[in-house]
Amino acid sequence: MADGTAGTSQDKTLPLHDLHASAGARFGGFAGWNMPLTYAPGVMKEHLHTRQQAGLFDISHMKLFELSGPGAAALLSRACPLDAGAMVAPQSKLSFFLNENAGILDDLIVTRLVQLERGADRFMVVANAGNASADEAHLRKLAADFDCRVTPLDRVFLALQGPEAARVLEDAGIATAGLTFMQGVEPRPGWFVSRSGYTGEDGFEIAVQEADARALVTTLLADPRVMWVGLAARDSLRLEAGLCLHGQDITPETDPLSAGLIWAIPKEIRAGGRFIGADALRAIIAAGATRRRVGLKPEGRQPVRGGAALFDAEGVPAGTVTSGGFGPSAGHPVAMGYVPVALAQAGTRLFADVRGTNVPVTVHPLPFIPQRYHKG
C-alpha cells in the first residue's frame, strides 16, 4: 500500500491526474506512481461510502495485456497454473506467475475474450502495477516459444465498487446485464469491463481510452451515489476482505499453499499441469505447508502494521504481520500475517511487537467482513 509520502519526480502520473487534483486529492507514491491517497472526506468516509453505496477508484497504475493468437492459451497454461484452453468467454480466473520454486511473482486476473476470428484466441491479463514491467518481459520471453502476440494496452482503468455499482452503471447506460462475479467483456471498441474488484463488494473494473474515461468519470460522479475513493481506503477495504497485496502478503518467497490461495489452482492442474514451478508446488503440497497466512485481530484500538514480529506467550518467535491497519467496517484493527501451521487455528492468542510494546492479537478467520460478490 501507499506509504503516505509525497510522490517523487520520477513517479509516473495518472492520465486523469488533473481531475484528482481538482477533486482535492492528497497524493503519494506507490509502485512508481503518484497516486491519489485520499480526498476531502477522508479515509473513513471513503471506506464506508464504498460499503454503503459506490466508490470510484482510479487504478490506472495497474497494467492490462492482451494475448492473442493460436498459441495464446498454451502460453498462459505454461505461464500460470491454469488450463486456459478450458476457459470459456467471458470467464475470468485468479491465477499467478510462479517462479521455479513456486514463489508468487505476481497475482493476475485472466479473462477469456470473445474470439473475433478463426484461430485467434484472445485473453486479457490484468497485472499489478509494481510488477508490470517484469510481467511484460516474462510474457514476451515465453511468447518466443508460442504463436502468441503480447500487446500492452494503454488504458485508463477505473473501479466502481459497492452495492449500488450495478445500478449506477445501468443508469449511466453501460450494460452489465448477465455479468456475474469474475466475468469480463468488451462492450464497446477499446473497452474492457469485468465484474470484479478488490474491496469484497460487488463491483466492476472498467478499462477505457482516456477520452472515454473523462466522459465516463463526469457521468459517474454526477450520480449522488458515487464518490472518488483513494488508495488508502482501497487498502483498508481489501484488508477487511482478506485479499492479498503482492509485495506484502504474497511475494516471490511465498507459495500458493502457504498463502491460502491453493483454491485458485484446480486439482487436476496441481497434479498434472506443466506450468512453471509445477514440480516445486507438487513437492510443497506433498510435504505440507510449514506456515499459513492468517487473519489477526489486535486487541484494543492500536493498529498493528506490516513488518511487526509475532511471538507466542513464551516469547518464542511466531511469525510476522504482513498487512495491518484499522477496519472501519469491522470496527477494530485488522491485520494479516504468517504463522507456523501449529499456531494457525482461529482463536490462537499471540503478541505483536509494536515499537517495543507487546500488543495481544488473536488469529481470526478471513475475511473480517462478509464478501458480497454478485454470483448470479
mmCIF file of C-alpha atoms in Angstrom:
data_model
loop_
_atom_site.group_PDB
_atom_site.id
_atom_site.type_symbol
_atom_site.label_atom_id
_atom_site.label_comp_id
_atom_site.label_asym_id
_atom_site.label_seq_id
_atom_site.Cartn_x
_atom_site.Cartn_y
_atom_site.Cartn_z
ATOM 1 C CA MET A 1 0.000 0.000 0.000
ATOM 2 C CA ALA A 2 0.977 3.589 -0.315
ATOM 3 C CA ASP A 3 3.452 4.766 2.226
ATOM 4 C CA GLY A 4 1.803 8.133 2.562
ATOM 5 C CA THR A 5 4.833 10.021 1.324
ATOM 6 C CA ALA A 6 4.598 12.527 -1.470
ATOM 7 C CA GLY A 7 5.323 11.130 -4.887
ATOM 8 C CA THR A 8 8.741 11.824 -6.376
ATOM 9 C CA SER A 9 9.540 13.493 -9.675
ATOM 10 C CA GLN A 10 10.367 10.042 -11.029
ATOM 11 C CA ASP A 11 6.888 8.720 -10.281
ATOM 12 C CA LYS A 12 4.531 8.311 -13.209
ATOM 13 C CA THR A 13 1.414 10.444 -13.364
ATOM 14 C CA LEU A 14 -2.064 9.079 -13.925
ATOM 15 C CA PRO A 15 -3.810 10.214 -17.144
ATOM 16 C CA LEU A 16 -6.605 11.717 -15.029
ATOM 17 C CA HIS A 17 -4.245 13.389 -12.529
ATOM 18 C CA ASP A 18 -5.801 16.799 -13.158
ATOM 19 C CA LEU A 19 -9.249 15.502 -12.246
ATOM 20 C CA HIS A 20 -7.959 14.093 -8.975
ATOM 21 C CA ALA A 21 -6.154 17.351 -8.177
ATOM 22 C CA SER A 22 -9.334 19.307 -8.895
ATOM 23 C CA ALA A 23 -11.197 16.965 -6.557
ATOM 24 C CA GLY A 24 -8.768 17.847 -3.756
ATOM 25 C CA ALA A 25 -6.819 14.612 -3.691
ATOM 26 C CA ARG A 26 -3.794 14.180 -1.469
ATOM 27 C CA PHE A 27 -1.171 12.308 -3.443
ATOM 28 C CA GLY A 28 1.546 9.847 -2.504
ATOM 29 C CA GLY A 29 3.983 7.485 -4.137
ATOM 30 C CA PHE A 30 3.025 3.856 -4.724
ATOM 31 C CA ALA A 31 4.656 1.316 -7.066
ATOM 32 C CA GLY A 32 6.313 4.075 -9.093
ATOM 33 C CA TRP A 33 3.121 6.119 -9.499
ATOM 34 C CA ASN A 34 1.944 9.359 -7.939
ATOM 35 C CA MET A 35 -1.429 8.151 -6.699
ATOM 36 C CA PRO A 36 -4.430 9.833 -5.045
ATOM 37 C CA LEU A 37 -4.378 8.521 -1.480
ATOM 38 C CA THR A 38 -7.391 10.338 -0.071
ATOM 39 C CA TYR A 39 -9.847 13.089 -0.924
ATOM 40 C CA ALA A 40 -11.510 15.711 1.246
ATOM 41 C CA PRO A 41 -13.942 13.340 3.027
ATOM 42 C CA GLY A 42 -11.047 11.261 4.368
ATOM 43 C CA VAL A 43 -10.267 7.561 4.532
ATOM 44 C CA MET A 44 -13.022 6.608 6.972
ATOM 45 C CA LYS A 45 -15.856 8.180 4.954
ATOM 46 C CA GLU A 46 -14.474 6.936 1.635
ATOM 47 C CA HIS A 47 -14.262 3.409 3.015
ATOM 48 C CA LEU A 48 -17.764 3.406 4.492
ATOM 49 C CA HIS A 49 -19.280 5.067 1.422
ATOM 50 C CA THR A 50 -17.940 2.211 -0.704
ATOM 51 C CA ARG A 51 -19.543 -0.337 1.619
ATOM 52 C CA GLN A 52 -22.857 1.554 1.572
ATOM 53 C CA GLN A 53 -23.132 2.985 -1.969
ATOM 54 C CA ALA A 54 -20.420 3.155 -4.663
ATOM 55 C CA GLY A 55 -16.778 4.228 -4.593
ATOM 56 C CA LEU A 56 -14.901 5.213 -7.762
ATOM 57 C CA PHE A 57 -11.203 4.305 -7.801
ATOM 58 C CA ASP A 58 -8.549 5.194 -10.366
ATOM 59 C CA ILE A 59 -6.459 2.043 -10.717
ATOM 60 C CA SER A 60 -4.691 3.067 -13.923
ATOM 61 C CA HIS A 61 -1.375 2.160 -12.339
ATOM 62 C CA MET A 62 -2.301 -1.482 -12.966
ATOM 63 C CA LYS A 63 -1.458 -2.952 -16.365
ATOM 64 C CA LEU A 64 -3.530 -4.753 -18.950
ATOM 65 C CA PHE A 65 -2.106 -7.091 -21.558
ATOM 66 C CA GLU A 66 -3.989 -8.635 -24.460
ATOM 67 C CA LEU A 67 -2.659 -12.036 -25.514
ATOM 68 C CA SER A 68 -3.855 -13.203 -28.896
ATOM 69 C CA GLY A 69 -3.110 -15.874 -31.461
ATOM 70 C CA PRO A 70 -3.372 -19.645 -31.866
ATOM 71 C CA GLY A 71 -0.834 -20.205 -29.065
ATOM 72 C CA ALA A 72 -2.291 -17.802 -26.509
ATOM 73 C CA ALA A 73 -3.974 -20.474 -24.386
ATOM 74 C CA ALA A 74 -0.888 -22.687 -24.426
ATOM 75 C CA LEU A 75 1.347 -19.798 -23.380
ATOM 76 C CA LEU A 76 -0.907 -18.915 -20.450
ATOM 77 C CA SER A 77 -1.102 -22.562 -19.390
ATOM 78 C CA ARG A 78 2.708 -22.582 -19.274
ATOM 79 C CA ALA A 79 2.974 -19.213 -17.526
ATOM 80 C CA CYS A 80 0.226 -19.878 -14.966
ATOM 81 C CA PRO A 81 -1.153 -22.875 -13.037
ATOM 82 C CA LEU A 82 -4.216 -22.709 -15.224
ATOM 83 C CA ASP A 83 -5.929 -24.587 -18.060
ATOM 84 C CA ALA A 84 -6.523 -21.515 -20.193
ATOM 85 C CA GLY A 85 -7.745 -23.635 -23.077
ATOM 86 C CA ALA A 86 -10.675 -24.838 -20.972
ATOM 87 C CA MET A 87 -11.822 -21.328 -20.161
ATOM 88 C CA VAL A 88 -14.939 -20.106 -21.940
ATOM 89 C CA ALA A 89 -15.599 -16.437 -22.662
ATOM 90 C CA PRO A 90 -16.406 -14.320 -20.651
ATOM 91 C CA GLN A 91 -14.875 -16.303 -17.784
ATOM 92 C CA SER A 92 -12.187 -14.708 -15.576
ATOM 93 C CA LYS A 93 -9.888 -16.511 -13.173
ATOM 94 C CA LEU A 94 -7.419 -15.524 -10.497
ATOM 95 C CA SER A 95 -4.032 -17.015 -11.261
ATOM 96 C CA PHE A 96 -0.320 -16.438 -10.734
ATOM 97 C CA PHE A 97 3.041 -16.176 -12.358
ATOM 98 C CA LEU A 98 5.218 -18.549 -10.322
ATOM 99 C CA ASN A 99 8.974 -18.924 -10.287
ATOM 100 C CA GLU A 100 10.674 -22.325 -10.416
ATOM 101 C CA ASN A 101 10.371 -22.560 -6.613
ATOM 102 C CA ALA A 102 6.600 -21.944 -6.849
ATOM 103 C CA GLY A 103 7.040 -18.484 -5.364
ATOM 104 C CA ILE A 104 4.429 -15.963 -6.464
ATOM 105 C CA LEU A 105 5.939 -13.463 -8.924
ATOM 106 C CA ASP A 106 2.552 -11.818 -9.365
ATOM 107 C CA ASP A 107 -1.138 -12.489 -8.935
ATOM 108 C CA LEU A 108 -3.256 -11.845 -12.016
ATOM 109 C CA ILE A 109 -6.766 -11.892 -13.371
ATOM 110 C CA VAL A 110 -7.007 -13.779 -16.670
ATOM 111 C CA THR A 111 -10.147 -13.338 -18.780
ATOM 112 C CA ARG A 112 -11.018 -15.249 -21.925
ATOM 113 C CA LEU A 113 -12.298 -12.786 -24.508
ATOM 114 C CA VAL A 114 -14.670 -13.491 -27.345
ATOM 115 C CA GLN A 115 -12.873 -14.923 -30.353
ATOM 116 C CA LEU A 116 -13.044 -12.391 -33.197
ATOM 117 C CA GLU A 117 -11.627 -14.544 -35.958
ATOM 118 C CA ARG A 118 -10.879 -18.202 -36.550
ATOM 119 C CA GLY A 119 -7.798 -19.449 -34.690
ATOM 120 C CA ALA A 120 -7.221 -16.200 -32.844
ATOM 121 C CA ASP A 121 -7.706 -16.998 -29.167
ATOM 122 C CA ARG A 122 -7.715 -13.858 -27.054
ATOM 123 C CA PHE A 123 -7.188 -13.250 -23.361
ATOM 124 C CA MET A 124 -6.963 -10.185 -21.148
ATOM 125 C CA VAL A 125 -4.409 -10.296 -18.326
ATOM 126 C CA VAL A 126 -4.523 -7.700 -15.547
ATOM 127 C CA ALA A 127 -1.252 -7.350 -13.629
ATOM 128 C CA ASN A 128 -0.161 -5.436 -10.557
ATOM 129 C CA ALA A 129 1.467 -2.050 -11.046
ATOM 130 C CA GLY A 130 4.744 -2.818 -9.337
ATOM 131 C CA ASN A 131 5.251 -5.946 -11.446
ATOM 132 C CA ALA A 132 4.051 -4.616 -14.813
ATOM 133 C CA SER A 133 7.476 -4.307 -16.467
ATOM 134 C CA ALA A 134 8.672 -7.666 -15.167
ATOM 135 C CA ASP A 135 5.398 -9.304 -16.211
ATOM 136 C CA GLU A 136 5.661 -7.914 -19.721
ATOM 137 C CA ALA A 137 9.249 -9.145 -20.063
ATOM 138 C CA HIS A 138 8.186 -12.539 -18.695
ATOM 139 C CA LEU A 139 5.331 -12.852 -21.186
ATOM 140 C CA ARG A 140 7.441 -11.709 -24.136
ATOM 141 C CA LYS A 141 10.168 -14.206 -23.285
ATOM 142 C CA LEU A 142 7.642 -17.046 -23.077
ATOM 143 C CA ALA A 143 5.906 -15.897 -26.272
ATOM 144 C CA ALA A 144 9.045 -16.707 -28.250
ATOM 145 C CA ASP A 145 8.039 -20.374 -27.960
ATOM 146 C CA PHE A 146 4.382 -19.885 -28.816
ATOM 147 C CA ASP A 147 2.362 -18.403 -31.652
ATOM 148 C CA CYS A 148 1.087 -15.594 -29.477
ATOM 149 C CA ARG A 149 1.175 -11.811 -29.608
ATOM 150 C CA VAL A 150 1.561 -9.863 -26.337
ATOM 151 C CA THR A 151 0.046 -6.387 -26.515
ATOM 152 C CA PRO A 152 0.318 -3.997 -23.550
ATOM 153 C CA LEU A 153 -2.708 -1.703 -23.517
ATOM 154 C CA ASP A 154 -2.640 1.978 -22.593
ATOM 155 C CA ARG A 155 -5.946 2.425 -20.851
ATOM 156 C CA VAL A 156 -7.441 4.417 -18.037
ATOM 157 C CA PHE A 157 -8.524 1.782 -15.551
ATOM 158 C CA LEU A 158 -11.346 2.572 -13.145
ATOM 159 C CA ALA A 159 -13.040 0.509 -10.461
ATOM 160 C CA LEU A 160 -16.595 1.162 -9.340
ATOM 161 C CA GLN A 161 -17.222 -0.768 -6.150
ATOM 162 C CA GLY A 162 -20.140 -1.077 -3.783
ATOM 163 C CA PRO A 163 -23.733 -2.307 -3.515
ATOM 164 C CA GLU A 164 -25.018 0.435 -5.835
ATOM 165 C CA ALA A 165 -22.339 -0.107 -8.515
ATOM 166 C CA ALA A 166 -24.501 -2.169 -10.879
ATOM 167 C CA ARG A 167 -27.445 0.220 -10.694
ATOM 168 C CA VAL A 168 -25.138 3.220 -11.214
ATOM 169 C CA LEU A 169 -23.676 1.716 -14.375
ATOM 170 C CA GLU A 170 -27.107 0.729 -15.627
ATOM 171 C CA ASP A 171 -28.371 4.293 -15.116
ATOM 172 C CA ALA A 172 -25.271 5.543 -16.953
ATOM 173 C CA GLY A 173 -26.216 3.446 -19.959
ATOM 174 C CA ILE A 174 -23.457 0.871 -19.532
ATOM 175 C CA ALA A 175 -24.921 -2.568 -19.925
ATOM 176 C CA THR A 176 -23.835 -5.081 -17.293
ATOM 177 C CA ALA A 177 -26.818 -7.415 -17.530
ATOM 178 C CA GLY A 178 -25.779 -11.036 -17.346
ATOM 179 C CA LEU A 179 -22.295 -10.395 -15.977
ATOM 180 C CA THR A 180 -21.618 -12.189 -12.727
ATOM 181 C CA PHE A 181 -18.564 -12.145 -10.466
ATOM 182 C CA MET A 182 -15.373 -12.961 -12.385
ATOM 183 C CA GLN A 183 -16.621 -12.395 -15.894
ATOM 184 C CA GLY A 184 -15.328 -9.801 -18.357
ATOM 185 C CA VAL A 185 -16.461 -8.457 -21.726
ATOM 186 C CA GLU A 186 -15.676 -5.772 -24.283
ATOM 187 C CA PRO A 187 -18.967 -3.843 -24.538
ATOM 188 C CA ARG A 188 -17.565 -1.197 -26.897
ATOM 189 C CA PRO A 189 -14.418 -0.858 -29.058
ATOM 190 C CA GLY A 190 -11.456 -0.160 -26.764
ATOM 191 C CA TRP A 191 -13.410 -1.015 -23.608
ATOM 192 C CA PHE A 192 -12.971 -3.893 -21.198
ATOM 193 C CA VAL A 193 -15.444 -4.330 -18.324
ATOM 194 C CA SER A 194 -15.212 -7.075 -15.730
ATOM 195 C CA ARG A 195 -17.407 -7.751 -12.720
ATOM 196 C CA SER A 196 -14.616 -7.913 -10.212
ATOM 197 C CA GLY A 197 -12.703 -5.757 -7.781
ATOM 198 C CA TYR A 198 -10.630 -5.732 -4.665
ATOM 199 C CA THR A 199 -12.909 -4.493 -1.925
ATOM 200 C CA GLY A 200 -15.088 -7.502 -1.105
ATOM 201 C CA GLU A 201 -18.064 -5.693 -2.633
ATOM 202 C CA ASP A 202 -19.944 -6.248 -5.845
ATOM 203 C CA GLY A 203 -18.418 -4.019 -8.475
ATOM 204 C CA PHE A 204 -16.747 -3.541 -11.806
ATOM 205 C CA GLU A 205 -13.355 -2.730 -13.250
ATOM 206 C CA ILE A 206 -13.542 -0.678 -16.438
ATOM 207 C CA ALA A 207 -10.652 -0.090 -18.841
ATOM 208 C CA VAL A 208 -11.204 2.620 -21.439
ATOM 209 C CA GLN A 209 -9.226 5.075 -23.516
ATOM 210 C CA GLU A 210 -8.586 8.459 -21.939
ATOM 211 C CA ALA A 211 -11.162 10.423 -23.944
ATOM 212 C CA ASP A 212 -13.875 7.943 -22.997
ATOM 213 C CA ALA A 213 -12.657 7.904 -19.400
ATOM 214 C CA ARG A 214 -13.116 11.627 -18.885
ATOM 215 C CA ALA A 215 -16.695 11.476 -20.133
ATOM 216 C CA LEU A 216 -17.370 8.346 -18.095
ATOM 217 C CA VAL A 217 -15.987 9.869 -14.891
ATOM 218 C CA THR A 218 -18.086 13.003 -15.379
ATOM 219 C CA THR A 219 -21.198 10.885 -15.813
ATOM 220 C CA LEU A 220 -20.469 8.656 -12.843
ATOM 221 C CA LEU A 221 -19.599 11.483 -10.457
ATOM 222 C CA ALA A 222 -22.819 13.281 -11.395
ATOM 223 C CA ASP A 223 -24.610 10.391 -9.688
ATOM 224 C CA PRO A 224 -25.000 11.214 -5.971
ATOM 225 C CA ARG A 225 -24.324 7.592 -5.082
ATOM 226 C CA VAL A 226 -20.731 7.862 -6.388
ATOM 227 C CA MET A 227 -17.663 9.471 -4.846
ATOM 228 C CA TRP A 228 -13.922 9.299 -5.517
ATOM 229 C CA VAL A 229 -12.106 6.929 -3.190
ATOM 230 C CA GLY A 230 -8.352 6.895 -2.790
ATOM 231 C CA LEU A 231 -5.704 4.257 -2.400
ATOM 232 C CA ALA A 232 -5.731 4.403 1.407
ATOM 233 C CA ALA A 233 -9.368 3.303 1.624
ATOM 234 C CA ARG A 234 -8.785 0.720 -1.105
ATOM 235 C CA ASP A 235 -6.192 -0.822 1.194
ATOM 236 C CA SER A 236 -8.449 -0.952 4.255
ATOM 237 C CA LEU A 237 -11.288 -2.360 2.114
ATOM 238 C CA ARG A 238 -9.161 -5.163 0.652
ATOM 239 C CA LEU A 239 -7.643 -5.949 4.046
ATOM 240 C CA GLU A 240 -11.082 -6.367 5.654
ATOM 241 C CA ALA A 241 -11.999 -8.608 2.702
ATOM 242 C CA GLY A 242 -8.959 -10.793 3.379
ATOM 243 C CA LEU A 243 -7.372 -10.070 -0.015
ATOM 244 C CA CYS A 244 -3.623 -10.195 -0.506
ATOM 245 C CA LEU A 245 -1.414 -7.323 -1.635
ATOM 246 C CA HIS A 246 1.515 -8.531 -3.715
ATOM 247 C CA GLY A 247 4.788 -7.374 -2.252
ATOM 248 C CA GLN A 248 3.418 -7.648 1.276
ATOM 249 C CA ASP A 249 1.099 -10.617 1.812
ATOM 250 C CA ILE A 250 2.424 -12.586 -1.142
ATOM 251 C CA THR A 251 5.908 -12.353 -2.637
ATOM 252 C CA PRO A 252 8.333 -14.459 -4.718
ATOM 253 C CA GLU A 253 9.182 -16.157 -1.409
ATOM 254 C CA THR A 254 5.539 -17.144 -0.808
ATOM 255 C CA ASP A 255 3.903 -20.226 -2.341
ATOM 256 C CA PRO A 256 0.145 -20.514 -3.035
ATOM 257 C CA LEU A 257 -0.360 -23.236 -0.401
ATOM 258 C CA SER A 258 1.107 -21.204 2.463
ATOM 259 C CA ALA A 259 -0.797 -18.135 1.259
ATOM 260 C CA GLY A 260 -4.132 -19.950 1.410
ATOM 261 C CA LEU A 261 -4.605 -19.438 -2.320
ATOM 262 C CA ILE A 262 -4.307 -23.042 -3.468
ATOM 263 C CA TRP A 263 -8.049 -22.982 -4.226
ATOM 264 C CA ALA A 264 -7.185 -20.909 -7.310
ATOM 265 C CA ILE A 265 -5.323 -23.898 -8.812
ATOM 266 C CA PRO A 266 -7.626 -26.762 -9.890
ATOM 267 C CA LYS A 267 -6.689 -30.184 -8.507
ATOM 268 C CA GLU A 268 -6.003 -31.619 -11.949
ATOM 269 C CA ILE A 269 -3.626 -28.748 -12.717
ATOM 270 C CA ARG A 270 -1.832 -29.211 -9.394
ATOM 271 C CA ALA A 271 -1.424 -32.898 -10.240
ATOM 272 C CA GLY A 272 -0.547 -32.779 -13.916
ATOM 273 C CA GLY A 273 -0.058 -29.193 -15.063
ATOM 274 C CA ARG A 274 3.170 -28.276 -16.841
ATOM 275 C CA PHE A 275 3.302 -24.677 -15.654
ATOM 276 C CA ILE A 276 6.467 -23.010 -14.431
ATOM 277 C CA GLY A 277 7.015 -24.057 -10.812
ATOM 278 C CA ALA A 278 4.841 -27.174 -11.115
ATOM 279 C CA ASP A 279 7.386 -29.618 -9.676
ATOM 280 C CA ALA A 280 8.163 -27.347 -6.738
ATOM 281 C CA LEU A 281 4.492 -26.765 -5.981
ATOM 282 C CA ARG A 282 3.759 -30.502 -6.084
ATOM 283 C CA ALA A 283 6.627 -31.076 -3.641
ATOM 284 C CA ILE A 284 5.289 -28.368 -1.306
ATOM 285 C CA ILE A 285 1.805 -29.885 -1.413
ATOM 286 C CA ALA A 286 3.187 -33.365 -0.729
ATOM 287 C CA ALA A 287 5.244 -32.172 2.241
ATOM 288 C CA GLY A 288 2.571 -29.802 3.563
ATOM 289 C CA ALA A 289 2.925 -26.133 4.359
ATOM 290 C CA THR A 290 5.003 -25.147 7.357
ATOM 291 C CA ARG A 291 3.304 -21.784 7.763
ATOM 292 C CA ARG A 292 -0.060 -20.249 6.907
ATOM 293 C CA ARG A 293 -1.443 -16.826 6.094
ATOM 294 C CA VAL A 294 -3.986 -15.945 8.769
ATOM 295 C CA GLY A 295 -6.159 -13.060 9.843
ATOM 296 C CA LEU A 296 -5.075 -11.309 13.027
ATOM 297 C CA LYS A 297 -7.327 -9.243 15.291
ATOM 298 C CA PRO A 298 -5.354 -6.956 17.620
ATOM 299 C CA GLU A 299 -6.894 -6.222 20.998
ATOM 300 C CA GLY A 300 -7.881 -2.605 21.638
ATOM 301 C CA ARG A 301 -7.718 0.176 19.043
ATOM 302 C CA GLN A 302 -3.979 0.088 18.285
ATOM 303 C CA PRO A 303 -3.399 -0.967 14.643
ATOM 304 C CA VAL A 304 -0.580 -3.413 14.052
ATOM 305 C CA ARG A 305 1.249 -2.698 10.814
ATOM 306 C CA GLY A 306 3.040 -4.899 8.325
ATOM 307 C CA GLY A 307 6.521 -5.930 9.450
ATOM 308 C CA ALA A 308 5.646 -6.372 13.118
ATOM 309 C CA ALA A 309 7.126 -9.546 14.607
ATOM 310 C CA LEU A 310 4.822 -12.067 16.276
ATOM 311 C CA PHE A 311 5.580 -14.074 19.422
ATOM 312 C CA ASP A 312 3.773 -16.713 21.429
ATOM 313 C CA ALA A 313 3.037 -16.447 25.150
ATOM 314 C CA GLU A 314 6.550 -17.717 25.996
ATOM 315 C CA GLY A 315 8.180 -15.112 23.790
ATOM 316 C CA VAL A 316 9.114 -17.599 21.069
ATOM 317 C CA PRO A 317 9.070 -16.065 17.568
ATOM 318 C CA ALA A 318 5.777 -16.990 15.880
ATOM 319 C CA GLY A 319 5.736 -15.262 12.519
ATOM 320 C CA THR A 320 5.302 -11.824 11.022
ATOM 321 C CA VAL A 321 2.494 -9.401 10.251
ATOM 322 C CA THR A 322 2.356 -8.608 6.521
ATOM 323 C CA SER A 323 -0.506 -6.087 6.386
ATOM 324 C CA GLY A 324 -2.363 -4.200 9.050
ATOM 325 C CA GLY A 325 -4.482 -1.165 9.764
ATOM 326 C CA PHE A 326 -7.873 -0.133 11.090
ATOM 327 C CA GLY A 327 -11.003 -1.677 9.585
ATOM 328 C CA PRO A 328 -13.744 0.976 9.560
ATOM 329 C CA SER A 329 -16.487 -1.550 8.753
ATOM 330 C CA ALA A 330 -15.161 -4.193 11.134
ATOM 331 C CA GLY A 331 -14.883 -1.529 13.831
ATOM 332 C CA HIS A 332 -11.497 -2.705 15.061
ATOM 333 C CA PRO A 333 -7.905 -3.079 13.867
ATOM 334 C CA VAL A 334 -7.373 -5.809 11.275
ATOM 335 C CA ALA A 335 -4.209 -7.491 10.089
ATOM 336 C CA MET A 336 -2.848 -10.467 8.198
ATOM 337 C CA GLY A 337 0.376 -12.358 8.585
ATOM 338 C CA TYR A 338 2.118 -15.713 8.522
ATOM 339 C CA VAL A 339 2.391 -18.066 11.485
ATOM 340 C CA PRO A 340 3.543 -21.681 11.873
ATOM 341 C CA VAL A 341 0.793 -24.140 10.945
ATOM 342 C CA ALA A 342 0.527 -25.250 14.576
ATOM 343 C CA LEU A 343 -0.493 -21.689 15.553
ATOM 344 C CA ALA A 344 -2.851 -21.031 12.627
ATOM 345 C CA GLN A 345 -6.066 -22.151 14.322
ATOM 346 C CA ALA A 346 -8.661 -19.423 14.880
ATOM 347 C CA GLY A 347 -8.606 -18.189 18.451
ATOM 348 C CA THR A 348 -4.868 -18.688 18.978
ATOM 349 C CA ARG A 349 -3.519 -15.807 21.040
ATOM 350 C CA LEU A 350 -0.198 -14.253 20.046
ATOM 351 C CA PHE A 351 1.615 -10.980 20.623
ATOM 352 C CA ALA A 352 2.835 -8.403 18.097
ATOM 353 C CA ASP A 353 5.858 -6.261 18.794
ATOM 354 C CA VAL A 354 4.774 -2.664 18.118
ATOM 355 C CA ARG A 355 7.764 -0.410 18.799
ATOM 356 C CA GLY A 356 8.737 -2.456 21.839
ATOM 357 C CA THR A 357 5.224 -2.978 23.206
ATOM 358 C CA ASN A 358 3.614 -6.409 23.063
ATOM 359 C CA VAL A 359 0.112 -5.988 21.598
ATOM 360 C CA PRO A 360 -2.102 -9.091 22.050
ATOM 361 C CA VAL A 361 -3.538 -10.383 18.791
ATOM 362 C CA THR A 362 -5.874 -13.295 18.081
ATOM 363 C CA VAL A 363 -5.835 -15.469 14.980
ATOM 364 C CA HIS A 364 -9.091 -14.596 13.211
ATOM 365 C CA PRO A 365 -10.930 -16.234 10.282
ATOM 366 C CA LEU A 366 -10.685 -14.398 6.954
ATOM 367 C CA PRO A 367 -12.399 -12.306 5.707
ATOM 368 C CA PHE A 368 -13.137 -9.884 8.512
ATOM 369 C CA ILE A 369 -16.370 -8.768 6.817
ATOM 370 C CA PRO A 370 -18.717 -10.794 4.570
ATOM 371 C CA GLN A 371 -17.825 -10.613 0.886
ATOM 372 C CA ARG A 372 -20.762 -9.525 -1.263
ATOM 373 C CA TYR A 373 -19.853 -10.580 -4.782
ATOM 374 C CA HIS A 374 -22.658 -10.962 -7.325
ATOM 375 C CA LYS A 375 -22.561 -14.621 -8.246
ATOM 376 C CA GLY A 376 -25.913 -14.720 -10.005
#
